[in-house]
mmCIF file of C-alpha atoms in Angstrom:
data_model
loop_
_atom_site.group_PDB
_atom_site.id
_atom_site.type_symbol
_atom_site.label_atom_id
_atom_site.label_comp_id
_atom_site.label_asym_id
_atom_site.label_seq_id
_atom_site.Cartn_x
_atom_site.Cartn_y
_atom_site.Cartn_z
ATOM 1 C CA MET A 1 0.000 0.000 0.000
ATOM 2 C CA ALA A 2 1.459 3.337 -1.063
ATOM 3 C CA LEU A 3 1.092 6.427 1.112
ATOM 4 C CA PRO A 4 -0.138 9.656 -0.521
ATOM 5 C CA THR A 5 3.011 11.676 0.256
ATOM 6 C CA ARG A 6 2.506 14.217 -2.514
ATOM 7 C CA GLU A 7 -0.887 15.290 -1.140
ATOM 8 C CA LEU A 8 0.442 15.804 2.377
ATOM 9 C CA GLN A 9 3.362 18.044 1.404
ATOM 10 C CA PRO A 10 2.775 21.790 1.921
ATOM 11 C CA LYS A 11 2.382 23.775 -1.261
ATOM 12 C CA ASN A 12 5.044 26.366 -1.961
ATOM 13 C CA GLN A 13 3.190 29.630 -2.537
ATOM 14 C CA TYR A 14 6.293 31.560 -3.612
ATOM 15 C CA GLY A 15 7.215 29.410 -6.565
ATOM 16 C CA GLY A 16 10.413 27.959 -5.118
ATOM 17 C CA THR A 17 12.012 31.290 -4.208
ATOM 18 C CA THR A 18 12.566 32.696 -0.753
ATOM 19 C CA GLN A 19 11.491 36.274 -0.105
ATOM 20 C CA GLU A 20 13.538 38.389 2.248
ATOM 21 C CA THR A 21 11.823 40.710 4.696
ATOM 22 C CA PRO A 22 12.969 44.313 4.162
ATOM 23 C CA PRO A 23 14.587 46.048 7.139
ATOM 24 C CA PRO A 24 12.227 48.104 9.331
ATOM 25 C CA GLY A 25 11.738 51.700 8.338
ATOM 26 C CA THR A 26 12.241 51.188 4.613
ATOM 27 C CA GLN A 27 8.658 50.315 3.785
ATOM 28 C CA ASN A 28 6.615 53.039 2.158
ATOM 29 C CA ASP A 29 3.044 51.915 2.761
ATOM 30 C CA PRO A 30 0.506 54.542 1.600
ATOM 31 C CA LEU A 31 -2.189 53.076 3.870
ATOM 32 C CA ILE A 32 -0.293 53.940 7.057
ATOM 33 C CA ALA A 33 -0.734 57.554 8.110
ATOM 34 C CA LYS A 34 2.574 58.878 9.402
ATOM 35 C CA GLY A 35 2.930 62.047 11.419
ATOM 36 C CA LEU A 36 -0.776 62.429 12.202
ATOM 37 C CA GLN A 37 -0.766 61.151 15.774
ATOM 38 C CA LYS A 38 -0.351 64.590 17.327
ATOM 39 C CA GLU A 39 -3.338 65.978 15.443
ATOM 40 C CA GLN A 40 -5.417 62.932 16.318
ATOM 41 C CA TYR A 41 -4.656 63.286 20.027
ATOM 42 C CA ILE A 42 -5.504 66.998 19.925
ATOM 43 C CA GLY A 43 -8.781 66.240 18.125
ATOM 44 C CA ILE A 44 -9.767 63.503 20.574
ATOM 45 C CA PHE A 45 -8.926 65.737 23.549
ATOM 46 C CA ALA A 46 -10.926 68.642 22.070
ATOM 47 C CA LEU A 47 -13.870 66.347 21.328
ATOM 48 C CA GLY A 48 -13.818 65.113 24.919
ATOM 49 C CA ILE A 49 -13.799 68.670 26.296
ATOM 50 C CA ILE A 50 -16.661 69.678 24.007
ATOM 51 C CA LEU A 51 -18.641 66.595 25.035
ATOM 52 C CA ILE A 52 -18.150 67.337 28.736
ATOM 53 C CA ALA A 53 -19.111 70.989 28.191
ATOM 54 C CA VAL A 54 -22.317 70.039 26.359
ATOM 55 C CA ILE A 55 -23.271 67.517 29.032
ATOM 56 C CA GLY A 56 -22.438 70.060 31.741
ATOM 57 C CA PHE A 57 -24.738 72.551 30.071
ATOM 58 C CA PHE A 58 -27.654 70.202 30.656
ATOM 59 C CA SER A 59 -26.702 68.610 33.976
ATOM 60 C CA ARG A 60 -23.932 69.579 36.413
ATOM 61 C CA ARG A 61 -24.213 66.292 38.295
ATOM 62 C CA VAL A 62 -23.516 64.220 35.203
ATOM 63 C CA GLU A 63 -20.597 66.487 34.301
ATOM 64 C CA TYR A 64 -19.026 66.028 37.733
ATOM 65 C CA ALA A 65 -19.552 62.277 37.539
ATOM 66 C CA ILE A 66 -17.834 62.106 34.142
ATOM 67 C CA LEU A 67 -14.929 64.269 35.316
ATOM 68 C CA PHE A 68 -14.538 62.129 38.433
ATOM 69 C CA ALA A 69 -14.559 58.926 36.345
ATOM 70 C CA ILE A 70 -11.967 60.292 33.908
ATOM 71 C CA THR A 71 -9.716 61.493 36.733
ATOM 72 C CA LEU A 72 -9.986 58.190 38.580
ATOM 73 C CA SER A 73 -9.271 56.279 35.364
ATOM 74 C CA VAL A 74 -6.130 58.303 34.648
ATOM 75 C CA ILE A 75 -4.896 57.795 38.213
ATOM 76 C CA LEU A 76 -5.532 54.040 38.093
ATOM 77 C CA ILE A 77 -3.934 53.658 34.662
ATOM 78 C CA THR A 78 -0.760 55.450 35.765
ATOM 79 C CA PHE A 79 -0.695 53.437 38.995
ATOM 80 C CA PHE A 80 -0.975 50.076 37.231
ATOM 81 C CA LEU A 81 1.537 51.017 34.538
ATOM 82 C CA THR A 82 4.154 51.976 37.110
ATOM 83 C CA VAL A 83 3.691 48.960 39.384
#
């Protein structure tokens, strides 16, 4: 009885050639936005302030609760990252 060895072998998807990974930093991928992190952080921070201001306009209690939760979250995150 012959074993089906040809069916069990992995198929070579590169056609018999080995591809080398380029060194980091040399790739020029147009889908990756570079240099936009600062603007994104500023936009997120501004959106958060605007959201808190709008909520505070309607209800001071909710605004204080949100500010307390954000402050407590920042304190806990820094505590757990430094431990």
